[in-house]
Amino acid sequence: MIDSRTFELCFKPIDKQTLELLIGWHHDAELHRRVDFPTEEWLGYVTDTAGVFAYTVWEGAICVAQVQMDVEDATGSILMAVNPALRGRGYCKRVLEAFIHHHATECLTTLVAYIEPDNEASIRCFASAGFLTQPTDADGFTLMTYQLSKAGS
């Protein structure tokens, strides 16, 4: 069993090899229901689009999560999936905290996450990492926000 506090987390840009790994995660029904299936088209989008960043997150030789951030103006919209085999071991909060500390740039003022209201584990995780619950958005998602220091200050 892996202790989720043993190793440092390493964020690596998603590429063709890691796409295959993420496709394998979609055999998990819960992940498949919550996150769009990763495709070549998606890989092109996250690797070639300005303002879009996608990483696999590694602890040693094990991929523990995937994080994508789409930036518009000074807001970064985050999508995250934890390796289904590692759920419930503290990785969600740990990955979010590391992402905020190392990858939320000075040009951002806010991070947002749109979470399905029945995804209680994700809502709890984002809340434990300091995200605040906002009113439900027009599409019925639970909106969670994290305020960073002001851009450029």
Tab-separated table of N, CA and C in Angstrom, residues 25-125:
chain	number	residue	atom	x	y	z
A	25	TRP	N	-7.904	4.154	-17.267
A	25	TRP	CA	-8.658	4.525	-16.075
A	25	TRP	C	-10.159	4.513	-16.336
A	26	HIS	N	-10.568	4.697	-17.573
A	26	HIS	CA	-11.989	4.802	-17.898
A	26	HIS	C	-12.719	3.463	-17.876
A	27	HIS	N	-12.023	2.390	-17.508
A	27	HIS	CA	-12.712	1.126	-17.247
A	27	HIS	C	-13.461	1.229	-15.917
A	28	ASP	N	-13.110	2.213	-15.111
A	28	ASP	CA	-13.786	2.463	-13.843
A	28	ASP	C	-15.091	3.209	-14.126
A	29	ALA	N	-16.213	2.622	-13.733
A	29	ALA	CA	-17.528	3.182	-14.057
A	29	ALA	C	-17.724	4.587	-13.485
A	30	GLU	N	-17.278	4.820	-12.256
A	30	GLU	CA	-17.455	6.139	-11.633
A	30	GLU	C	-16.687	7.207	-12.401
A	31	LEU	N	-15.439	6.954	-12.719
A	31	LEU	CA	-14.648	7.925	-13.478
A	31	LEU	C	-15.250	8.140	-14.868
A	32	HIS	N	-15.638	7.068	-15.507
A	32	HIS	CA	-16.207	7.163	-16.852
A	32	HIS	C	-17.487	8.008	-16.857
A	33	ARG	N	-18.255	7.916	-15.787
A	33	ARG	CA	-19.492	8.693	-15.670
A	33	ARG	C	-19.222	10.171	-15.433
A	34	ARG	N	-18.117	10.481	-14.762
A	34	ARG	CA	-17.850	11.859	-14.346
A	34	ARG	C	-16.982	12.653	-15.317
A	35	VAL	N	-16.076	11.991	-16.012
A	35	VAL	CA	-15.079	12.681	-16.835
A	35	VAL	C	-15.173	12.177	-18.269
A	36	ASP	N	-15.145	13.100	-19.219
A	36	ASP	CA	-15.193	12.702	-20.625
A	36	ASP	C	-14.035	11.772	-20.963
A	37	PHE	N	-14.315	10.803	-21.817
A	37	PHE	CA	-13.317	9.840	-22.264
A	37	PHE	C	-12.189	10.574	-22.998
A	38	PRO	N	-10.931	10.328	-22.614
A	38	PRO	CA	-9.815	11.014	-23.285
A	38	PRO	C	-9.599	10.464	-24.701
A	39	THR	N	-9.492	11.359	-25.661
A	39	THR	CA	-9.333	10.976	-27.066
A	39	THR	C	-8.124	11.701	-27.667
A	40	GLU	N	-7.763	11.323	-28.874
A	40	GLU	CA	-6.700	12.023	-29.609
A	40	GLU	C	-7.079	13.497	-29.814
A	41	GLU	N	-8.351	13.741	-30.097
A	41	GLU	CA	-8.821	15.118	-30.285
A	41	GLU	C	-8.617	15.931	-29.009
A	42	TRP	N	-8.978	15.341	-27.856
A	42	TRP	CA	-8.768	16.019	-26.576
A	42	TRP	C	-7.277	16.269	-26.344
A	43	LEU	N	-6.436	15.275	-26.639
A	43	LEU	CA	-4.993	15.439	-26.471
A	43	LEU	C	-4.499	16.627	-27.294
A	44	GLY	N	-4.964	16.735	-28.533
A	44	GLY	CA	-4.599	17.879	-29.359
A	44	GLY	C	-5.043	19.192	-28.738
A	45	TYR	N	-6.256	19.202	-28.187
A	45	TYR	CA	-6.776	20.410	-27.549
A	45	TYR	C	-5.907	20.834	-26.362
A	46	VAL	N	-5.581	19.894	-25.471
A	46	VAL	CA	-4.852	20.263	-24.249
A	46	VAL	C	-3.367	20.517	-24.497
A	47	THR	N	-2.842	20.027	-25.610
A	47	THR	CA	-1.418	20.257	-25.877
A	47	THR	C	-1.174	21.422	-26.827
A	48	ASP	N	-2.184	21.804	-27.624
A	48	ASP	CA	-1.977	22.829	-28.649
A	48	ASP	C	-2.744	24.135	-28.421
A	49	THR	N	-3.595	24.198	-27.426
A	49	THR	CA	-4.427	25.376	-27.211
A	49	THR	C	-3.799	26.289	-26.166
A	50	ALA	N	-3.629	27.559	-26.526
A	50	ALA	CA	-3.107	28.543	-25.571
A	50	ALA	C	-4.067	28.658	-24.389
A	51	GLY	N	-3.527	28.721	-23.197
A	51	GLY	CA	-4.340	28.871	-22.005
A	51	GLY	C	-4.922	27.572	-21.467
A	52	VAL	N	-4.535	26.442	-22.063
A	52	VAL	CA	-4.998	25.147	-21.566
A	52	VAL	C	-3.772	24.354	-21.135
A	53	PHE	N	-3.838	23.805	-19.939
A	53	PHE	CA	-2.724	23.067	-19.364
A	53	PHE	C	-3.253	21.742	-18.832
A	54	ALA	N	-2.584	20.655	-19.156
A	54	ALA	CA	-3.015	19.346	-18.680
A	54	ALA	C	-1.791	18.548	-18.230
A	55	TYR	N	-1.928	17.949	-17.070
A	55	TYR	CA	-0.818	17.223	-16.464
A	55	TYR	C	-1.284	15.868	-15.955
A	56	THR	N	-0.368	14.922	-15.972
A	56	THR	CA	-0.518	13.747	-15.134
A	56	THR	C	0.331	14.038	-13.904
A	57	VAL	N	-0.093	13.505	-12.782
A	57	VAL	CA	0.591	13.763	-11.513
A	57	VAL	C	1.144	12.436	-11.019
A	58	TRP	N	2.441	12.437	-10.763
A	58	TRP	CA	3.151	11.206	-10.424
A	58	TRP	C	3.712	11.279	-9.016
A	59	GLU	N	3.683	10.137	-8.360
A	59	GLU	CA	4.377	9.946	-7.093
A	59	GLU	C	5.295	8.762	-7.328
A	60	GLY	N	6.564	9.059	-7.510
A	60	GLY	CA	7.484	8.009	-7.907
A	60	GLY	C	7.096	7.518	-9.291
A	61	ALA	N	6.911	6.218	-9.434
A	61	ALA	CA	6.570	5.622	-10.735
A	61	ALA	C	5.077	5.429	-10.936
A	62	ILE	N	4.262	5.955	-10.014
A	62	ILE	CA	2.815	5.733	-10.081
A	62	ILE	C	2.096	7.027	-10.432
A	63	CYS	N	1.246	6.956	-11.457
A	63	CYS	CA	0.413	8.102	-11.826
A	63	CYS	C	-0.774	8.135	-10.871
A	64	VAL	N	-0.875	9.208	-10.089
A	64	VAL	CA	-1.912	9.287	-9.068
A	64	VAL	C	-3.111	10.118	-9.488
A	65	ALA	N	-2.936	11.015	-10.479
A	65	ALA	CA	-4.050	11.889	-10.865
A	65	ALA	C	-3.780	12.542	-12.208
A	66	GLN	N	-4.825	13.147	-12.721
A	66	GLN	CA	-4.757	13.978	-13.917
A	66	GLN	C	-5.383	15.321	-13.560
A	67	VAL	N	-4.763	16.418	-13.988
A	67	VAL	CA	-5.303	17.755	-13.750
A	67	VAL	C	-5.301	18.523	-15.060
A	68	GLN	N	-6.414	19.198	-15.338
A	68	GLN	CA	-6.497	20.088	-16.496
A	68	GLN	C	-6.954	21.444	-16.000
A	69	MET	N	-6.358	22.506	-16.540
A	69	MET	CA	-6.788	23.863	-16.217
A	69	MET	C	-6.942	24.643	-17.513
A	70	ASP	N	-8.111	25.225	-17.693
A	70	ASP	CA	-8.388	26.111	-18.819
A	70	ASP	C	-8.441	27.522	-18.259
A	71	VAL	N	-7.628	28.420	-18.809
A	71	VAL	CA	-7.523	29.782	-18.293
A	71	VAL	C	-8.232	30.749	-19.225
A	72	GLU	N	-9.075	31.576	-18.624
A	72	GLU	CA	-9.733	32.664	-19.355
A	72	GLU	C	-9.702	33.878	-18.450
A	73	ASP	N	-9.199	34.986	-19.011
A	73	ASP	CA	-8.975	36.193	-18.218
A	73	ASP	C	-8.081	35.821	-17.038
A	74	ALA	N	-8.508	36.063	-15.829
A	74	ALA	CA	-7.671	35.757	-14.668
A	74	ALA	C	-8.215	34.574	-13.871
A	75	THR	N	-9.017	33.728	-14.535
A	75	THR	CA	-9.638	32.595	-13.859
A	75	THR	C	-9.180	31.292	-14.493
A	76	GLY	N	-8.775	30.361	-13.641
A	76	GLY	CA	-8.405	29.024	-14.092
A	76	GLY	C	-9.479	28.034	-13.681
A	77	SER	N	-10.051	27.346	-14.668
A	77	SER	CA	-11.068	26.332	-14.408
A	77	SER	C	-10.393	24.968	-14.334
A	78	ILE	N	-10.553	24.286	-13.203
A	78	ILE	CA	-9.833	23.043	-12.938
A	78	ILE	C	-10.747	21.826	-13.064
A	79	LEU	N	-10.212	20.808	-13.711
A	79	LEU	CA	-10.824	19.480	-13.746
A	79	LEU	C	-9.760	18.512	-13.240
A	80	MET	N	-10.145	17.637	-12.334
A	80	MET	CA	-9.180	16.690	-11.797
A	80	MET	C	-9.802	15.309	-11.671
A	81	ALA	N	-8.999	14.293	-11.937
A	81	ALA	CA	-9.411	12.906	-11.727
A	81	ALA	C	-8.285	12.185	-10.998
A	82	VAL	N	-8.635	11.472	-9.942
A	82	VAL	CA	-7.670	10.670	-9.193
A	82	VAL	C	-7.689	9.257	-9.772
A	83	ASN	N	-6.517	8.652	-9.859
A	83	ASN	CA	-6.400	7.260	-10.285
A	83	ASN	C	-7.428	6.440	-9.495
A	84	PRO	N	-8.345	5.762	-10.188
A	84	PRO	CA	-9.400	5.032	-9.478
A	84	PRO	C	-8.887	4.044	-8.438
A	85	ALA	N	-7.730	3.468	-8.646
A	85	ALA	CA	-7.178	2.504	-7.688
A	85	ALA	C	-6.676	3.174	-6.416
A	86	LEU	N	-6.580	4.508	-6.424
A	86	LEU	CA	-6.006	5.227	-5.283
A	86	LEU	C	-7.003	6.143	-4.581
A	87	ARG	N	-8.276	6.034	-4.906
A	87	ARG	CA	-9.280	6.879	-4.258
A	87	ARG	C	-9.308	6.625	-2.748
A	88	GLY	N	-9.637	7.683	-2.020
A	88	GLY	CA	-9.800	7.555	-0.573
A	88	GLY	C	-8.502	7.526	0.202
A	89	ARG	N	-7.394	7.877	-0.441
A	89	ARG	CA	-6.083	7.835	0.224
A	89	ARG	C	-5.462	9.222	0.374
A	90	GLY	N	-6.247	10.269	0.187
A	90	GLY	CA	-5.752	11.626	0.412
A	90	GLY	C	-5.127	12.297	-0.795
A	91	TYR	N	-5.138	11.644	-1.937
A	91	TYR	CA	-4.482	12.232	-3.110
A	91	TYR	C	-5.208	13.457	-3.654
A	92	CYS	N	-6.523	13.474	-3.603
A	92	CYS	CA	-7.261	14.608	-4.164
A	92	CYS	C	-6.803	15.917	-3.514
A	93	LYS	N	-6.866	15.982	-2.213
A	93	LYS	CA	-6.463	17.207	-1.512
A	93	LYS	C	-4.988	17.504	-1.743
A	94	ARG	N	-4.170	16.494	-1.672
A	94	ARG	CA	-2.735	16.688	-1.833
A	94	ARG	C	-2.383	17.222	-3.222
A	95	VAL	N	-3.024	16.669	-4.258
A	95	VAL	CA	-2.783	17.136	-5.620
A	95	VAL	C	-3.272	18.577	-5.779
A	96	LEU	N	-4.457	18.876	-5.269
A	96	LEU	CA	-4.967	20.249	-5.361
A	96	LEU	C	-4.040	21.239	-4.677
A	97	GLU	N	-3.603	20.922	-3.477
A	97	GLU	CA	-2.710	21.828	-2.750
A	97	GLU	C	-1.398	22.033	-3.500
A	98	ALA	N	-0.829	20.957	-4.034
A	98	ALA	CA	0.422	21.082	-4.794
A	98	ALA	C	0.192	21.887	-6.071
A	99	PHE	N	-0.934	21.659	-6.726
A	99	PHE	CA	-1.246	22.393	-7.953
A	99	PHE	C	-1.367	23.889	-7.663
A	100	ILE	N	-2.104	24.220	-6.616
A	100	ILE	CA	-2.266	25.634	-6.246
A	100	ILE	C	-0.908	26.252	-5.930
A	101	HIS	N	-0.096	25.549	-5.196
A	101	HIS	CA	1.203	26.085	-4.765
A	101	HIS	C	2.184	26.238	-5.936
A	102	HIS	N	2.201	25.284	-6.854
A	102	HIS	CA	3.228	25.276	-7.897
A	102	HIS	C	2.755	25.701	-9.280
A	103	HIS	N	1.455	25.612	-9.564
A	103	HIS	CA	1.005	25.828	-10.935
A	103	HIS	C	-0.027	26.935	-11.103
A	104	ALA	N	-0.549	27.476	-10.022
A	104	ALA	CA	-1.466	28.601	-10.137
A	104	ALA	C	-0.605	29.861	-10.270
A	105	THR	N	-0.533	30.398	-11.467
A	105	THR	CA	0.405	31.462	-11.779
A	105	THR	C	-0.027	32.812	-11.233
A	106	GLU	N	0.900	33.746	-11.283
A	106	GLU	CA	0.638	35.099	-10.798
A	106	GLU	C	-0.458	35.808	-11.587
A	107	CYS	N	-0.714	35.375	-12.806
A	107	CYS	CA	-1.726	36.049	-13.626
A	107	CYS	C	-3.147	35.634	-13.255
A	108	LEU	N	-3.299	34.663	-12.371
A	108	LEU	CA	-4.629	34.209	-11.971
A	108	LEU	C	-5.058	34.842	-10.658
A	109	THR	N	-6.353	35.123	-10.557
A	109	THR	CA	-6.909	35.587	-9.285
A	109	THR	C	-7.835	34.552	-8.667
A	110	THR	N	-8.392	33.678	-9.510
A	110	THR	CA	-9.390	32.731	-9.029
A	110	THR	C	-9.237	31.382	-9.724
A	111	LEU	N	-9.435	30.324	-8.960
A	111	LEU	CA	-9.578	28.980	-9.520
A	111	LEU	C	-11.024	28.562	-9.305
A	112	VAL	N	-11.596	27.886	-10.292
A	112	VAL	CA	-12.969	27.408	-10.172
A	112	VAL	C	-13.037	25.934	-10.546
A	113	ALA	N	-13.992	25.249	-9.936
A	113	ALA	CA	-14.282	23.857	-10.283
A	113	ALA	C	-15.791	23.719	-10.381
A	114	TYR	N	-16.228	23.028	-11.413
A	114	TYR	CA	-17.646	22.740	-11.612
A	114	TYR	C	-17.842	21.253	-11.337
A	115	ILE	N	-18.541	20.936	-10.247
A	115	ILE	CA	-18.650	19.558	-9.779
A	115	ILE	C	-20.116	19.132	-9.773
A	116	GLU	N	-20.370	17.928	-10.268
A	116	GLU	CA	-21.735	17.407	-10.233
A	116	GLU	C	-22.199	17.353	-8.773
A	117	PRO	N	-23.416	17.813	-8.497
A	117	PRO	CA	-23.856	17.929	-7.095
A	117	PRO	C	-23.906	16.611	-6.333
A	118	ASP	N	-23.992	15.484	-7.039
A	118	ASP	CA	-24.002	14.196	-6.336
A	118	ASP	C	-22.598	13.625	-6.127
A	119	ASN	N	-21.572	14.364	-6.551
A	119	ASN	CA	-20.193	13.914	-6.374
A	119	ASN	C	-19.670	14.461	-5.037
A	120	GLU	N	-20.212	13.900	-3.976
A	120	GLU	CA	-19.917	14.403	-2.632
A	120	GLU	C	-18.446	14.293	-2.258
A	121	ALA	N	-17.776	13.244	-2.719
A	121	ALA	CA	-16.357	13.080	-2.393
A	121	ALA	C	-15.540	14.226	-2.980
A	122	SER	N	-15.823	14.619	-4.217
A	122	SER	CA	-15.084	15.728	-4.831
A	122	SER	C	-15.402	17.049	-4.153
A	123	ILE	N	-16.656	17.258	-3.829
A	123	ILE	CA	-17.032	18.503	-3.135
A	123	ILE	C	-16.296	18.590	-1.801
A	124	ARG	N	-16.262	17.493	-1.048
A	124	ARG	CA	-15.530	17.483	0.232
A	124	ARG	C	-14.042	17.729	0.016
A	125	CYS	N	-13.480	17.101	-1.018
A	125	CYS	CA	-12.057	17.255	-1.282
A	125	CYS	C	-11.711	18.701	-1.599
